[in-house]
Amino acid sequence: MVAAMPYSCGLDAASDVIGGKWKPRILWALHHGPRRFGELRKEIPGVTEKMLIQQLRELESRDIVHREVYHQVPPKVEYSLTTLGESLNEALAPLDAWGADHLAALELTRSA
Amino acid sequence: MVAAMPYSCGLDAASDVIGGKWKPRILWALHHGPRRFGELRKEIPGVTEKMLIQQLRELESRDIVHREVYHQVPPKVEYSLTTLGESLNEALAPLDAWGADHLAALELTRSA
DNA sequence: ATCGTCACTTACCTTTCAGTCAGTACCTGA
DNA sequence: TCAGGTACTGACTGAAAGGTAAGTGACGAT
């Protein structure tokens, strides 16, 4: 095994943070404000509980999302973007716009 | 198995295109002009020939990079960004800047 | 005749990612 | 007493991504 290399560029670091199938969707869902675990599950079609938690934990450990526990019954946990998370989302916006602009072309060249 | 879903948002489409360990680096390397296969190999530390070709072929099939063969001996193949590739790179710039801005913080929270 | 360059190609193996499914703990309302 | 909601946790499994190492073919130089 190789020792961890420092990130070679900003893009490298960023894709490490948003890597994985579900992280971009989570960021997207949180864009409009705090969400409970169950709400996220409903808003992100296809995600399983395991994956959702796993990705949320990773984002939390990177200080992208904040996890707030309300000690109630039934339990309530709210996830929201941190300042860092908000700035990441802003940096992601042009990429989303690019994807939206070229959606048709990209659909045509899927799964070669 | 599920039939291919249409992309749920632009971000979804974009990450499908730049997904994979090496694609962002390839895009980055091509940012400054056309490159030969061997040049890319040298400029992208750690990439193997197999990976480099595989990712280049995928980018080519998505019309992000252009492949130009010069029928010489020894052979010469040049890769360059298409118009679509250039626009993708521009959309990627803010993300790279974000990563660069928060490099130090991100290094600290690696590999939880 | 063999070597080296360049751009691949192939076979095989390991690691990582993602998915299923079952279970936990707590309290509420019927 | 017992189903139901809420937020998890963990074992197991299969698929996909990534890596290693070796080989190919054209041709010019030595």
Tab-separated table of C-alpha atoms (C1' of nucleotides) in Angstrom:
chain	number	residue	atom	x	y	z
A	1	MET	CA	0.000	0.000	0.000
A	2	VAL	CA	1.054	3.538	-0.660
A	3	ALA	CA	1.146	6.335	1.863
A	4	ALA	CA	-1.608	8.878	1.274
A	5	MET	CA	-0.508	11.395	-1.295
A	6	PRO	CA	-1.349	15.005	-0.742
A	7	TYR	CA	-4.062	16.197	-3.061
A	8	SER	CA	-2.565	17.125	-6.399
A	9	CYS	CA	-5.010	19.942	-7.056
A	10	GLY	CA	-8.192	21.472	-5.762
A	11	LEU	CA	-10.266	19.324	-8.061
A	12	ASP	CA	-8.690	16.268	-6.561
A	13	ALA	CA	-9.632	17.352	-3.055
A	14	ALA	CA	-13.138	18.324	-4.085
A	15	SER	CA	-13.884	15.054	-5.806
A	16	ASP	CA	-12.685	13.208	-2.736
A	17	VAL	CA	-15.301	15.066	-0.736
A	18	ILE	CA	-18.223	14.662	-3.133
A	19	GLY	CA	-17.242	11.204	-4.338
A	20	GLY	CA	-19.771	8.428	-4.094
A	21	LYS	CA	-23.079	7.835	-5.669
A	22	TRP	CA	-25.230	9.759	-3.251
A	23	LYS	CA	-23.288	12.728	-1.899
A	24	PRO	CA	-24.175	15.151	-4.675
A	25	ARG	CA	-27.841	14.337	-4.252
A	26	ILE	CA	-27.657	14.832	-0.516
A	27	LEU	CA	-26.005	18.195	-0.962
A	28	TRP	CA	-28.685	19.080	-3.450
A	29	ALA	CA	-31.489	18.076	-1.118
A	30	LEU	CA	-30.016	20.087	1.745
A	31	HIS	CA	-29.656	23.108	-0.460
A	32	HIS	CA	-33.164	24.252	0.382
A	33	GLY	CA	-32.760	24.025	4.119
A	34	PRO	CA	-32.399	21.528	6.968
A	35	ARG	CA	-33.908	18.112	6.529
A	36	ARG	CA	-34.687	15.206	8.809
A	37	PHE	CA	-33.338	11.769	8.115
A	38	GLY	CA	-36.705	10.467	7.003
A	39	GLU	CA	-37.284	13.474	4.773
A	40	LEU	CA	-33.999	12.951	2.992
A	41	ARG	CA	-34.866	9.328	2.452
A	42	LYS	CA	-38.068	10.342	0.742
A	43	GLU	CA	-36.532	13.135	-1.298
A	44	ILE	CA	-33.696	11.053	-2.663
A	45	PRO	CA	-35.313	8.287	-4.658
A	46	GLY	CA	-33.580	4.932	-4.555
A	47	VAL	CA	-31.302	5.533	-1.598
A	48	THR	CA	-31.273	2.952	1.181
A	49	GLU	CA	-31.045	3.835	4.846
A	50	LYS	CA	-27.597	2.350	5.091
A	51	MET	CA	-26.206	4.373	2.225
A	52	LEU	CA	-27.869	7.556	3.365
A	53	ILE	CA	-26.412	7.289	6.840
A	54	GLN	CA	-23.021	6.260	5.610
A	55	GLN	CA	-22.763	9.222	3.284
A	56	LEU	CA	-24.178	11.630	5.839
A	57	ARG	CA	-21.579	10.503	8.349
A	58	GLU	CA	-18.810	11.050	5.852
A	59	LEU	CA	-20.069	14.500	4.997
A	60	GLU	CA	-20.360	15.237	8.692
A	61	SER	CA	-16.776	14.171	9.337
A	62	ARG	CA	-15.677	16.507	6.561
A	63	ASP	CA	-17.604	19.354	8.123
A	64	ILE	CA	-19.893	19.692	5.120
A	65	VAL	CA	-23.114	18.894	6.947
A	66	HIS	CA	-24.164	19.516	10.515
A	67	ARG	CA	-26.094	16.958	12.515
A	68	GLU	CA	-28.462	18.171	15.170
A	69	VAL	CA	-30.113	15.696	17.491
A	70	TYR	CA	-33.347	16.581	19.264
A	71	HIS	CA	-33.886	14.402	22.296
A	72	GLN	CA	-37.508	13.690	21.755
A	73	VAL	CA	-39.649	10.673	21.344
A	74	PRO	CA	-39.813	9.676	18.590
A	75	PRO	CA	-36.266	10.835	17.931
A	76	LYS	CA	-35.614	13.689	15.567
A	77	VAL	CA	-32.353	14.358	13.819
A	78	GLU	CA	-31.876	17.273	11.519
A	79	TYR	CA	-29.172	17.645	8.928
A	80	SER	CA	-28.128	20.967	7.489
A	81	LEU	CA	-25.288	22.447	5.492
A	82	THR	CA	-22.396	24.055	7.306
A	83	THR	CA	-20.816	27.213	5.962
A	84	LEU	CA	-18.285	25.030	4.199
A	85	GLY	CA	-21.087	22.945	2.775
A	86	GLU	CA	-22.854	26.009	1.451
A	87	SER	CA	-19.712	27.188	-0.282
A	88	LEU	CA	-19.238	23.753	-1.788
A	89	ASN	CA	-22.760	23.834	-3.101
A	90	GLU	CA	-22.095	27.172	-4.715
A	91	ALA	CA	-18.999	25.800	-6.394
A	92	LEU	CA	-21.078	22.892	-7.616
A	93	ALA	CA	-23.709	25.117	-9.205
A	94	PRO	CA	-21.840	25.771	-12.486
A	95	LEU	CA	-21.304	22.051	-12.915
A	96	ASP	CA	-24.984	21.420	-12.401
A	97	ALA	CA	-25.781	24.116	-14.933
A	98	TRP	CA	-23.360	22.559	-17.416
A	99	GLY	CA	-24.975	19.178	-16.981
A	100	ALA	CA	-28.420	20.653	-17.420
A	101	ASP	CA	-27.345	22.549	-20.542
A	102	HIS	CA	-25.993	19.442	-22.217
A	103	LEU	CA	-28.457	16.946	-20.826
A	104	ALA	CA	-29.754	15.886	-24.210
A	105	ALA	CA	-26.304	15.345	-25.693
A	106	LEU	CA	-25.153	13.457	-22.616
A	107	GLU	CA	-28.136	11.146	-22.629
A	108	LEU	CA	-27.272	10.179	-26.194
A	109	THR	CA	-23.743	9.097	-25.346
A	110	ARG	CA	-24.513	7.122	-22.218
A	111	SER	CA	-23.217	3.608	-21.550
A	112	ALA	CA	-20.960	3.106	-24.554
B	1	MET	CA	-31.913	-4.618	-12.565
B	2	VAL	CA	-33.502	-1.291	-13.196
B	3	ALA	CA	-33.869	0.310	-16.586
B	4	ALA	CA	-31.571	3.304	-16.957
B	5	MET	CA	-33.138	6.267	-15.252
B	6	PRO	CA	-32.890	9.639	-16.910
B	7	TYR	CA	-30.495	11.894	-15.092
B	8	SER	CA	-32.222	13.448	-12.127
B	9	CYS	CA	-30.366	16.736	-12.393
B	10	GLY	CA	-27.463	18.341	-14.168
B	11	LEU	CA	-25.118	17.399	-11.386
B	12	ASP	CA	-26.062	13.811	-11.864
B	13	ALA	CA	-25.219	13.951	-15.559
B	14	ALA	CA	-21.988	15.827	-14.964
B	15	SER	CA	-20.714	13.408	-12.375
B	16	ASP	CA	-21.458	10.553	-14.705
B	17	VAL	CA	-19.166	12.184	-17.248
B	18	ILE	CA	-16.305	13.082	-14.922
B	19	GLY	CA	-16.682	10.066	-12.686
B	20	GLY	CA	-13.675	7.876	-12.161
B	21	LYS	CA	-10.389	8.428	-10.501
B	22	TRP	CA	-8.510	9.904	-13.425
B	23	LYS	CA	-10.929	11.875	-15.569
B	24	PRO	CA	-10.620	15.166	-13.689
B	25	ARG	CA	-6.854	14.991	-13.933
B	26	ILE	CA	-6.975	14.259	-17.626
B	27	LEU	CA	-9.248	17.231	-18.198
B	28	TRP	CA	-6.890	19.334	-16.170
B	29	ALA	CA	-3.853	18.218	-18.108
B	30	LEU	CA	-5.548	18.931	-21.424
B	31	HIS	CA	-6.546	22.374	-20.255
B	32	HIS	CA	-3.303	23.863	-21.491
B	33	GLY	CA	-3.489	22.394	-24.981
B	34	PRO	CA	-3.274	19.116	-26.887
B	35	ARG	CA	-1.170	16.351	-25.424
B	36	ARG	CA	0.248	13.107	-26.723
B	37	PHE	CA	-0.457	9.867	-24.947
B	38	GLY	CA	3.044	9.641	-23.538
B	39	GLU	CA	2.944	13.233	-22.362
B	40	LEU	CA	-0.267	12.656	-20.453
B	41	ARG	CA	1.260	9.605	-18.840
B	42	LYS	CA	4.122	11.686	-17.567
B	43	GLU	CA	2.001	14.634	-16.490
B	44	ILE	CA	-0.449	12.550	-14.497
B	45	PRO	CA	1.555	10.893	-11.763
B	46	GLY	CA	0.478	7.411	-10.804
B	47	VAL	CA	-1.738	6.648	-13.758
B	48	THR	CA	-1.148	3.395	-15.597
B	49	GLU	CA	-1.361	3.045	-19.354
B	50	LYS	CA	-4.430	0.897	-19.045
B	51	MET	CA	-6.308	3.401	-16.923
B	52	LEU	CA	-5.247	6.328	-19.042
B	53	ILE	CA	-6.487	4.734	-22.247
B	54	GLN	CA	-9.675	3.505	-20.677
B	55	GLN	CA	-10.588	6.932	-19.374
B	56	LEU	CA	-9.541	8.665	-22.577
B	57	ARG	CA	-11.772	6.348	-24.579
B	58	GLU	CA	-14.692	7.100	-22.320
B	59	LEU	CA	-14.134	10.824	-22.588
B	60	GLU	CA	-13.843	10.445	-26.340
B	61	SER	CA	-17.124	8.566	-26.557
B	62	ARG	CA	-18.751	11.391	-24.609
B	63	ASP	CA	-17.339	13.937	-27.012
B	64	ILE	CA	-15.272	15.615	-24.316
B	65	VAL	CA	-11.893	14.917	-25.860
B	66	HIS	CA	-10.843	14.592	-29.468
B	67	ARG	CA	-8.368	11.964	-30.624
B	68	GLU	CA	-6.166	12.723	-33.592
B	69	VAL	CA	-3.972	9.991	-35.057
B	70	TYR	CA	-0.880	10.864	-37.065
B	71	HIS	CA	0.133	7.967	-39.247
B	72	GLN	CA	3.825	8.031	-38.559
B	73	VAL	CA	6.434	5.713	-37.228
B	74	PRO	CA	6.710	5.722	-34.342
B	75	PRO	CA	2.990	6.450	-34.031
B	76	LYS	CA	1.745	9.737	-32.694
B	77	VAL	CA	-1.665	10.310	-31.167
B	78	GLU	CA	-2.781	13.657	-29.876
B	79	TYR	CA	-5.616	14.285	-27.486
B	80	SER	CA	-7.346	17.621	-27.129
B	81	LEU	CA	-10.480	19.079	-25.603
B	82	THR	CA	-13.560	19.467	-27.763
B	83	THR	CA	-15.755	22.536	-27.425
B	84	LEU	CA	-17.896	20.559	-25.030
B	85	GLY	CA	-14.788	19.573	-23.098
B	86	GLU	CA	-13.699	23.178	-22.809
B	87	SER	CA	-17.061	24.197	-21.441
B	88	LEU	CA	-16.932	21.359	-18.941
B	89	ASN	CA	-13.525	22.503	-17.809
B	90	GLU	CA	-14.867	25.978	-17.252
B	91	ALA	CA	-17.691	24.588	-15.155
B	92	LEU	CA	-15.138	22.650	-13.170
B	93	ALA	CA	-13.028	25.683	-12.394
B	94	PRO	CA	-15.060	26.909	-9.391
B	95	LEU	CA	-14.907	23.451	-7.872
B	96	ASP	CA	-11.159	23.386	-8.273
B	97	ALA	CA	-10.941	26.815	-6.690
B	98	TRP	CA	-13.094	25.638	-3.804
B	99	GLY	CA	-10.868	22.629	-3.273
B	100	ALA	CA	-7.774	24.778	-3.390
B	101	ASP	CA	-9.253	27.286	-0.937
B	102	HIS	CA	-10.023	24.620	1.625
B	103	LEU	CA	-7.122	22.311	0.952
B	104	ALA	CA	-5.702	22.555	4.434
B	105	ALA	CA	-9.020	21.870	6.132
B	106	LEU	CA	-9.763	18.977	3.818
B	107	GLU	CA	-6.387	17.332	4.407
B	108	LEU	CA	-7.123	17.366	8.112
B	109	THR	CA	-10.389	15.478	7.786
B	110	ARG	CA	-9.219	12.802	5.368
B	111	SER	CA	-9.793	9.094	5.882
B	112	ALA	CA	-12.016	9.192	8.945
C	1	DA	C1'	19.311	-9.719	-36.142
C	2	DT	C1'	18.055	-7.385	-32.241
C	3	DC	C1'	16.820	-3.031	-29.669
C	4	DG	C1'	14.090	0.734	-28.718
C	5	DT	C1'	10.022	3.876	-29.260
C	6	DC	C1'	5.150	4.596	-29.092
C	7	DA	C1'	0.518	3.528	-28.401
C	8	DC	C1'	-1.975	0.436	-27.094
C	9	DT	C1'	-4.241	-4.577	-25.569
C	10	DT	C1'	-5.085	-8.531	-22.719
C	11	DA	C1'	-5.508	-11.564	-18.767
C	12	DC	C1'	-5.831	-11.781	-14.132
C	13	DC	C1'	-6.296	-10.236	-9.391
C	14	DT	C1'	-7.489	-7.088	-5.439
C	15	DT	C1'	-9.924	-3.478	-3.361
C	16	DT	C1'	-13.712	-0.592	-2.830
C	17	DC	C1'	-18.550	0.521	-3.372
C	18	DA	C1'	-23.138	-0.442	-2.996
C	19	DG	C1'	-27.159	-3.312	-2.028
C	20	DT	C1'	-30.163	-6.706	0.775
C	21	DC	C1'	-31.881	-7.906	4.886
C	22	DA	C1'	-32.247	-8.439	9.623
C	23	DG	C1'	-31.979	-6.409	14.140
C	24	DT	C1'	-31.828	-2.550	18.100
C	25	DA	C1'	-33.864	0.937	21.329
C	26	DC	C1'	-37.188	4.022	22.544
C	27	DC	C1'	-41.840	5.657	23.242
C	28	DT	C1'	-46.864	6.302	21.525
C	29	DG	C1'	-51.444	5.213	20.623
C	30	DA	C1'	-55.118	1.446	19.998
D	1	DT	C1'	-49.960	-6.244	24.690
D	2	DC	C1'	-48.637	-5.158	20.376
D	3	DA	C1'	-48.107	-2.784	15.929
D	4	DG	C1'	-45.875	1.467	14.330
D	5	DG	C1'	-42.781	5.377	13.803
D	6	DT	C1'	-37.891	7.093	14.020
D	7	DA	C1'	-33.056	6.697	13.504
D	8	DC	C1'	-29.934	3.913	13.200
D	9	DT	C1'	-26.277	-0.651	13.136
D	10	DG	C1'	-24.105	-4.740	11.333
D	11	DA	C1'	-23.261	-9.159	8.585
D	12	DC	C1'	-23.084	-10.792	4.231
D	13	DT	C1'	-22.842	-10.620	-0.863
D	14	DG	C1'	-22.212	-9.202	-5.505
D	15	DA	C1'	-20.659	-5.830	-8.865
D	16	DA	C1'	-17.712	-2.395	-10.419
D	17	DA	C1'	-13.547	0.034	-10.331
D	18	DG	C1'	-8.857	-0.013	-10.257
D	19	DG	C1'	-4.132	-2.125	-10.382
D	20	DT	C1'	-0.096	-5.396	-12.166
D	21	DA	C1'	2.337	-7.266	-15.507
D	22	DA	C1'	3.068	-8.995	-19.755
D	23	DG	C1'	2.511	-8.901	-24.803
D	24	DT	C1'	1.594	-6.734	-29.722
D	25	DG	C1'	2.950	-4.433	-34.160
D	26	DA	C1'	5.043	-1.144	-37.008
D	27	DC	C1'	9.523	0.534	-38.337
D	28	DG	C1'	14.001	2.875	-37.981
D	29	DA	C1'	18.501	2.798	-35.944
D	30	DT	C1'	22.702	0.030	-34.652
